[in-house]
Amino acid sequence: MSSELSQVISTINSEVNAIIERNLLPHFETIRLIENLLKQLPEFKRLKQENADLKDKLLALDAITKETETKETETKPTVPASAIKLEIVEPLVTERTVASVSELYSSVDLDSDADNKLQEYETEEEESEEEESAAEEEEEEVEVEEEVEEVEEEVEVEEEEEVEEEVEEVEEEVEVEEEEEVEEEEEEVEEEEAEEEAEEEAEAEEVFIVEIKGRGRFYTTNETNGDIYQIEGTDDVGNVVGQFVNKVAKFN
């Protein structure tokens, strides 16, 4: 019977050990890893240093108390064995409950003056409570006002940011328009300069007046193959309005 019992106990122990090794040992490994990581943290190191400092202080205090105890035992007079000892034992003072003012007044017969004093005391208490509640309400109102001011400030900041963005967009549009206007003006100036150059070239060439049937009088540089210019004013050379191609006038 004892052998069977020991066998059952051994099987139970082996099963328990197997369960522990299978289910708990991995957790123990993770716990060890976490413990090692926590020991590397500066907060843990600080606590460890504080613990060591406290331990040193406790050891110093223990040494001081031992020294004082030894000094007291050395200086304490020895009492002979035949000396008589007197002990005074005081009764234990139980904690008394604090009675309220109304209970004190109700337990004693008071006259009307005492009743008036009790009423005055109660009214003072009520007034103090009302003052406290009023102060709390004022604090709540102040907090609400502060929150409202914060919200208003946030709204103002958002509006200012939106206005700044709109101003920047308008400025960018104005800059683009100005650049376009400048480009157009430059193009016009270039065209005018080109026309002036053409006129100057035409003036530089020798021109003479020809009369074309059905069209009138014009300037030209070559009556066979040349440009045809308008006559502006009395004698000024105007813009090119056509060309002579094989003595045939072709207008633009």
mmCIF file of C-alpha atoms in Angstrom:
data_model
loop_
_atom_site.group_PDB
_atom_site.id
_atom_site.type_symbol
_atom_site.label_atom_id
_atom_site.label_comp_id
_atom_site.label_asym_id
_atom_site.label_seq_id
_atom_site.Cartn_x
_atom_site.Cartn_y
_atom_site.Cartn_z
ATOM 1 C CA MET A 1 0.000 0.000 0.000
ATOM 2 C CA SER A 2 2.776 2.399 0.892
ATOM 3 C CA SER A 3 4.548 1.669 -2.397
ATOM 4 C CA GLU A 4 1.409 2.475 -4.362
ATOM 5 C CA LEU A 5 0.952 5.719 -2.424
ATOM 6 C CA SER A 6 4.536 6.754 -3.019
ATOM 7 C CA GLN A 7 4.148 5.945 -6.714
ATOM 8 C CA VAL A 8 0.992 8.091 -6.907
ATOM 9 C CA ILE A 9 2.776 10.946 -5.122
ATOM 10 C CA SER A 10 5.765 10.657 -7.458
ATOM 11 C CA THR A 11 3.507 10.721 -10.544
ATOM 12 C CA ILE A 12 1.677 13.761 -9.178
ATOM 13 C CA ASN A 13 5.000 15.513 -8.519
ATOM 14 C CA SER A 14 6.256 14.683 -11.991
ATOM 15 C CA GLU A 15 3.033 15.973 -13.579
ATOM 16 C CA VAL A 16 3.144 19.154 -11.530
ATOM 17 C CA ASN A 17 6.788 19.704 -12.453
ATOM 18 C CA ALA A 18 5.991 19.117 -16.123
ATOM 19 C CA ILE A 19 3.088 21.632 -15.996
ATOM 20 C CA ILE A 20 5.268 24.191 -14.259
ATOM 21 C CA GLU A 21 8.109 23.739 -16.735
ATOM 22 C CA ARG A 22 5.713 23.893 -19.692
ATOM 23 C CA ASN A 23 3.519 26.834 -18.614
ATOM 24 C CA LEU A 24 5.355 28.905 -16.005
ATOM 25 C CA LEU A 25 9.042 28.779 -16.894
ATOM 26 C CA PRO A 26 8.631 30.941 -20.061
ATOM 27 C CA HIS A 27 6.842 33.528 -17.944
ATOM 28 C CA PHE A 28 9.651 33.422 -15.413
ATOM 29 C CA GLU A 29 12.132 34.075 -18.209
ATOM 30 C CA THR A 30 10.152 37.098 -19.399
ATOM 31 C CA ILE A 31 9.871 38.312 -15.806
ATOM 32 C CA ARG A 32 13.664 38.054 -15.447
ATOM 33 C CA LEU A 33 14.151 39.996 -18.672
ATOM 34 C CA ILE A 34 11.724 42.697 -17.527
ATOM 35 C CA GLU A 35 13.494 42.818 -14.159
ATOM 36 C CA ASN A 36 16.879 43.281 -15.837
ATOM 37 C CA LEU A 37 15.447 46.043 -18.062
ATOM 38 C CA LEU A 38 13.900 47.814 -15.074
ATOM 39 C CA LYS A 39 17.212 47.687 -13.231
ATOM 40 C CA GLN A 40 18.811 49.551 -16.130
ATOM 41 C CA LEU A 41 16.334 52.451 -15.886
ATOM 42 C CA PRO A 42 17.576 55.680 -14.252
ATOM 43 C CA GLU A 43 14.523 55.801 -11.964
ATOM 44 C CA PHE A 44 15.342 52.358 -10.557
ATOM 45 C CA LYS A 45 18.974 53.356 -10.079
ATOM 46 C CA ARG A 46 17.855 56.493 -8.265
ATOM 47 C CA LEU A 47 15.569 54.478 -5.970
ATOM 48 C CA LYS A 48 18.375 52.007 -5.332
ATOM 49 C CA GLN A 49 20.718 54.849 -4.373
ATOM 50 C CA GLU A 50 18.071 56.374 -2.081
ATOM 51 C CA ASN A 51 17.536 52.970 -0.460
ATOM 52 C CA ALA A 52 21.265 52.634 0.171
ATOM 53 C CA ASP A 53 21.392 56.159 1.656
ATOM 54 C CA LEU A 54 18.446 55.393 3.947
ATOM 55 C CA LYS A 55 20.107 52.137 5.004
ATOM 56 C CA ASP A 56 23.283 54.046 5.920
ATOM 57 C CA LYS A 57 21.218 56.572 7.914
ATOM 58 C CA LEU A 58 19.413 53.784 9.763
ATOM 59 C CA LEU A 59 22.712 52.116 10.628
ATOM 60 C CA ALA A 60 24.025 55.436 11.929
ATOM 61 C CA LEU A 61 20.883 55.959 14.008
ATOM 62 C CA ASP A 62 21.159 52.424 15.404
ATOM 63 C CA ALA A 63 24.755 53.101 16.387
ATOM 64 C CA ILE A 64 23.753 56.392 18.075
ATOM 65 C CA THR A 65 20.889 54.732 19.994
ATOM 66 C CA LYS A 66 23.180 51.908 21.131
ATOM 67 C CA GLU A 67 25.739 54.434 22.352
ATOM 68 C CA THR A 68 23.080 56.376 24.273
ATOM 69 C CA GLU A 69 21.695 53.171 25.790
ATOM 70 C CA THR A 70 25.135 52.068 26.931
ATOM 71 C CA LYS A 71 25.799 55.502 28.423
ATOM 72 C CA GLU A 72 22.461 55.465 30.253
ATOM 73 C CA THR A 73 23.099 51.991 31.640
ATOM 74 C CA GLU A 74 26.548 53.061 32.806
ATOM 75 C CA THR A 75 25.282 56.239 34.470
ATOM 76 C CA LYS A 76 22.098 54.679 35.900
ATOM 77 C CA PRO A 77 22.477 53.895 39.583
ATOM 78 C CA THR A 78 22.204 50.296 40.545
ATOM 79 C CA VAL A 79 19.182 49.413 42.666
ATOM 80 C CA PRO A 80 19.775 46.902 45.419
ATOM 81 C CA ALA A 81 17.664 43.779 45.440
ATOM 82 C CA SER A 82 16.097 44.667 48.774
ATOM 83 C CA ALA A 83 14.831 48.087 47.509
ATOM 84 C CA ILE A 84 11.111 48.797 47.553
ATOM 85 C CA LYS A 85 9.498 49.701 44.223
ATOM 86 C CA LEU A 86 6.413 51.877 43.975
ATOM 87 C CA GLU A 87 4.298 51.821 40.855
ATOM 88 C CA ILE A 88 1.482 54.254 40.159
ATOM 89 C CA VAL A 89 -1.083 52.943 37.748
ATOM 90 C CA GLU A 90 -3.443 55.497 36.180
ATOM 91 C CA PRO A 91 -6.778 54.448 34.795
ATOM 92 C CA LEU A 92 -7.043 54.394 31.015
ATOM 93 C CA VAL A 93 -8.684 57.475 29.592
ATOM 94 C CA THR A 94 -11.236 56.466 27.043
ATOM 95 C CA GLU A 95 -11.899 58.681 24.072
ATOM 96 C CA ARG A 96 -14.845 60.937 24.566
ATOM 97 C CA THR A 97 -17.064 61.988 21.801
ATOM 98 C CA VAL A 98 -17.203 65.723 21.202
ATOM 99 C CA ALA A 99 -20.683 67.076 21.882
ATOM 100 C CA SER A 100 -22.124 69.710 19.600
ATOM 101 C CA VAL A 101 -23.160 73.146 20.791
ATOM 102 C CA SER A 102 -26.854 72.369 20.401
ATOM 103 C CA GLU A 103 -26.484 69.230 22.526
ATOM 104 C CA LEU A 104 -24.722 71.194 25.260
ATOM 105 C CA TYR A 105 -27.450 73.813 25.296
ATOM 106 C CA SER A 106 -30.192 71.188 25.246
ATOM 107 C CA SER A 107 -28.666 69.237 28.164
ATOM 108 C CA VAL A 108 -28.675 72.313 30.396
ATOM 109 C CA ASP A 109 -31.663 74.466 31.362
ATOM 110 C CA LEU A 110 -30.975 77.846 29.798
ATOM 111 C CA ASP A 111 -32.824 81.062 29.911
ATOM 112 C CA SER A 112 -33.973 83.110 26.968
ATOM 113 C CA ASP A 113 -30.588 84.831 26.649
ATOM 114 C CA ALA A 114 -28.921 81.470 26.132
ATOM 115 C CA ASP A 115 -31.526 80.535 23.546
ATOM 116 C CA ASN A 116 -30.853 83.765 21.733
ATOM 117 C CA LYS A 117 -27.124 83.028 21.797
ATOM 118 C CA LEU A 118 -27.772 79.564 20.404
ATOM 119 C CA GLN A 119 -29.862 81.051 17.607
ATOM 120 C CA GLU A 120 -27.189 83.647 16.909
ATOM 121 C CA TYR A 121 -24.577 80.901 16.715
ATOM 122 C CA GLU A 122 -26.717 78.895 14.324
ATOM 123 C CA THR A 123 -27.366 81.973 12.156
ATOM 124 C CA GLU A 124 -23.634 82.699 12.107
ATOM 125 C CA GLU A 125 -22.994 79.151 10.947
ATOM 126 C CA GLU A 126 -25.624 79.519 8.230
ATOM 127 C CA GLU A 127 -24.139 82.831 7.136
ATOM 128 C CA SER A 128 -20.667 81.325 6.982
ATOM 129 C CA GLU A 129 -22.017 78.473 4.877
ATOM 130 C CA GLU A 130 -23.760 80.957 2.581
ATOM 131 C CA GLU A 131 -20.543 82.955 2.264
ATOM 132 C CA GLU A 132 -18.612 79.805 1.402
ATOM 133 C CA SER A 133 -21.196 78.830 -1.218
ATOM 134 C CA ALA A 134 -21.109 82.378 -2.646
ATOM 135 C CA ALA A 135 -17.303 82.233 -2.806
ATOM 136 C CA GLU A 136 -17.486 78.890 -4.580
ATOM 137 C CA GLU A 137 -20.006 80.296 -7.075
ATOM 138 C CA GLU A 138 -17.725 83.285 -7.703
ATOM 139 C CA GLU A 139 -14.783 80.930 -8.324
ATOM 140 C CA GLU A 140 -16.885 78.898 -10.750
ATOM 141 C CA GLU A 141 -17.942 82.088 -12.560
ATOM 142 C CA VAL A 142 -14.315 83.201 -12.782
ATOM 143 C CA GLU A 143 -13.329 79.804 -14.195
ATOM 144 C CA VAL A 144 -16.155 79.996 -16.745
ATOM 145 C CA GLU A 145 -15.083 83.520 -17.744
ATOM 146 C CA GLU A 146 -11.485 82.375 -18.137
ATOM 147 C CA GLU A 147 -12.585 79.465 -20.321
ATOM 148 C CA VAL A 148 -14.716 81.835 -22.438
ATOM 149 C CA GLU A 149 -11.757 84.214 -22.811
ATOM 150 C CA GLU A 150 -9.507 81.325 -23.878
ATOM 151 C CA VAL A 151 -12.069 80.233 -26.470
ATOM 152 C CA GLU A 152 -12.405 83.817 -27.744
ATOM 153 C CA GLU A 153 -8.630 84.160 -27.984
ATOM 154 C CA GLU A 154 -8.435 80.916 -29.959
ATOM 155 C CA VAL A 155 -11.200 82.140 -32.293
ATOM 156 C CA GLU A 156 -9.405 85.479 -32.758
ATOM 157 C CA VAL A 157 -6.144 83.720 -33.541
ATOM 158 C CA GLU A 158 -7.897 81.504 -36.104
ATOM 159 C CA GLU A 159 -9.579 84.541 -37.686
ATOM 160 C CA GLU A 160 -6.263 86.397 -37.828
ATOM 161 C CA GLU A 161 -4.627 83.402 -39.476
ATOM 162 C CA GLU A 162 -7.455 83.202 -42.029
ATOM 163 C CA VAL A 163 -7.173 86.938 -42.738
ATOM 164 C CA GLU A 164 -3.412 86.623 -43.153
ATOM 165 C CA GLU A 165 -3.872 83.733 -45.574
ATOM 166 C CA GLU A 166 -6.432 85.737 -47.577
ATOM 167 C CA VAL A 167 -4.114 88.764 -47.634
ATOM 168 C CA GLU A 168 -1.248 86.570 -48.827
ATOM 169 C CA GLU A 169 -3.458 85.113 -51.577
ATOM 170 C CA VAL A 170 -4.559 88.598 -52.667
ATOM 171 C CA GLU A 171 -0.949 89.800 -52.640
ATOM 172 C CA GLU A 172 0.086 86.814 -54.734
ATOM 173 C CA GLU A 173 -2.731 87.516 -57.206
ATOM 174 C CA VAL A 174 -1.739 91.198 -57.371
ATOM 175 C CA GLU A 175 1.887 90.236 -57.942
ATOM 176 C CA VAL A 176 0.870 87.849 -60.728
ATOM 177 C CA GLU A 177 -1.301 90.537 -62.328
ATOM 178 C CA GLU A 178 1.496 93.086 -62.045
ATOM 179 C CA GLU A 179 3.941 90.633 -63.601
ATOM 180 C CA GLU A 180 1.488 89.969 -66.441
ATOM 181 C CA GLU A 181 1.015 93.709 -66.968
ATOM 182 C CA VAL A 182 4.755 94.224 -66.974
ATOM 183 C CA GLU A 183 5.154 91.405 -69.502
ATOM 184 C CA GLU A 184 2.424 92.905 -71.708
ATOM 185 C CA GLU A 185 4.046 96.321 -71.487
ATOM 186 C CA GLU A 186 7.403 94.802 -72.361
ATOM 187 C CA GLU A 187 5.830 92.994 -75.336
ATOM 188 C CA GLU A 188 4.222 96.254 -76.496
ATOM 189 C CA VAL A 189 7.512 98.056 -76.117
ATOM 190 C CA GLU A 190 9.254 95.313 -78.083
ATOM 191 C CA GLU A 191 6.621 95.528 -80.825
ATOM 192 C CA GLU A 192 6.973 99.313 -80.946
ATOM 193 C CA GLU A 193 10.728 98.978 -81.070
ATOM 194 C CA ALA A 194 10.418 96.415 -83.881
ATOM 195 C CA GLU A 195 8.104 98.756 -85.814
ATOM 196 C CA GLU A 196 10.451 101.638 -85.214
ATOM 197 C CA GLU A 197 13.366 99.510 -86.382
ATOM 198 C CA ALA A 198 11.390 98.530 -89.500
ATOM 199 C CA GLU A 199 10.556 102.160 -90.133
ATOM 200 C CA GLU A 200 14.162 103.141 -89.568
ATOM 201 C CA GLU A 201 15.284 100.415 -91.971
ATOM 202 C CA ALA A 202 12.730 101.594 -94.507
ATOM 203 C CA GLU A 203 13.881 105.149 -94.050
ATOM 204 C CA ALA A 204 17.484 104.010 -94.330
ATOM 205 C CA GLU A 205 16.673 102.461 -97.710
ATOM 206 C CA GLU A 206 15.971 104.746 -100.616
ATOM 207 C CA VAL A 207 12.219 105.003 -101.221
ATOM 208 C CA PHE A 208 10.285 106.731 -103.906
ATOM 209 C CA ILE A 209 6.663 107.394 -104.604
ATOM 210 C CA VAL A 210 4.625 105.192 -106.899
ATOM 211 C CA GLU A 211 0.998 105.455 -107.838
ATOM 212 C CA ILE A 212 -1.045 102.243 -107.890
ATOM 213 C CA LYS A 213 -4.296 102.233 -109.766
ATOM 214 C CA GLY A 214 -7.336 102.075 -107.549
ATOM 215 C CA ARG A 215 -5.148 102.423 -104.399
ATOM 216 C CA GLY A 216 -3.425 105.730 -104.530
ATOM 217 C CA ARG A 217 0.118 106.847 -103.845
ATOM 218 C CA PHE A 218 2.616 104.802 -101.782
ATOM 219 C CA TYR A 219 6.311 104.596 -101.005
ATOM 220 C CA THR A 220 8.367 101.647 -102.254
ATOM 221 C CA THR A 221 11.998 100.591 -102.334
ATOM 222 C CA ASN A 222 11.779 98.618 -105.553
ATOM 223 C CA GLU A 223 9.026 98.799 -108.089
ATOM 224 C CA THR A 224 9.741 95.235 -109.259
ATOM 225 C CA ASN A 225 10.300 93.324 -106.001
ATOM 226 C CA GLY A 226 10.045 95.531 -102.911
ATOM 227 C CA ASP A 227 7.977 96.567 -99.943
ATOM 228 C CA ILE A 228 5.073 98.985 -100.209
ATOM 229 C CA TYR A 229 4.794 101.625 -97.420
ATOM 230 C CA GLN A 230 2.026 104.043 -96.526
ATOM 231 C CA ILE A 231 2.572 107.785 -96.810
ATOM 232 C CA GLU A 232 1.797 109.322 -93.445
ATOM 233 C CA GLY A 233 1.333 113.056 -93.180
ATOM 234 C CA THR A 234 3.120 114.813 -95.919
ATOM 235 C CA ASP A 235 6.365 112.901 -96.444
ATOM 236 C CA ASP A 236 6.712 110.380 -93.558
ATOM 237 C CA VAL A 237 7.165 106.666 -94.309
ATOM 238 C CA GLY A 238 4.418 104.602 -92.734
ATOM 239 C CA ASN A 239 3.911 100.909 -92.063
ATOM 240 C CA VAL A 240 4.422 98.137 -94.625
ATOM 241 C CA VAL A 241 1.064 97.475 -96.335
ATOM 242 C CA GLY A 242 2.199 95.164 -99.160
ATOM 243 C CA GLN A 243 4.913 94.021 -101.548
ATOM 244 C CA PHE A 244 5.757 94.175 -105.238
ATOM 245 C CA VAL A 245 6.191 90.686 -106.669
ATOM 246 C CA ASN A 246 7.335 90.725 -110.292
ATOM 247 C CA LYS A 247 5.965 94.267 -110.667
ATOM 248 C CA VAL A 248 2.562 93.147 -109.286
ATOM 249 C CA ALA A 249 1.361 94.969 -106.158
ATOM 250 C CA LYS A 250 0.059 92.629 -103.473
ATOM 251 C CA PHE A 251 -1.416 94.198 -100.339
ATOM 252 C CA ASN A 252 -1.553 92.550 -96.914
#
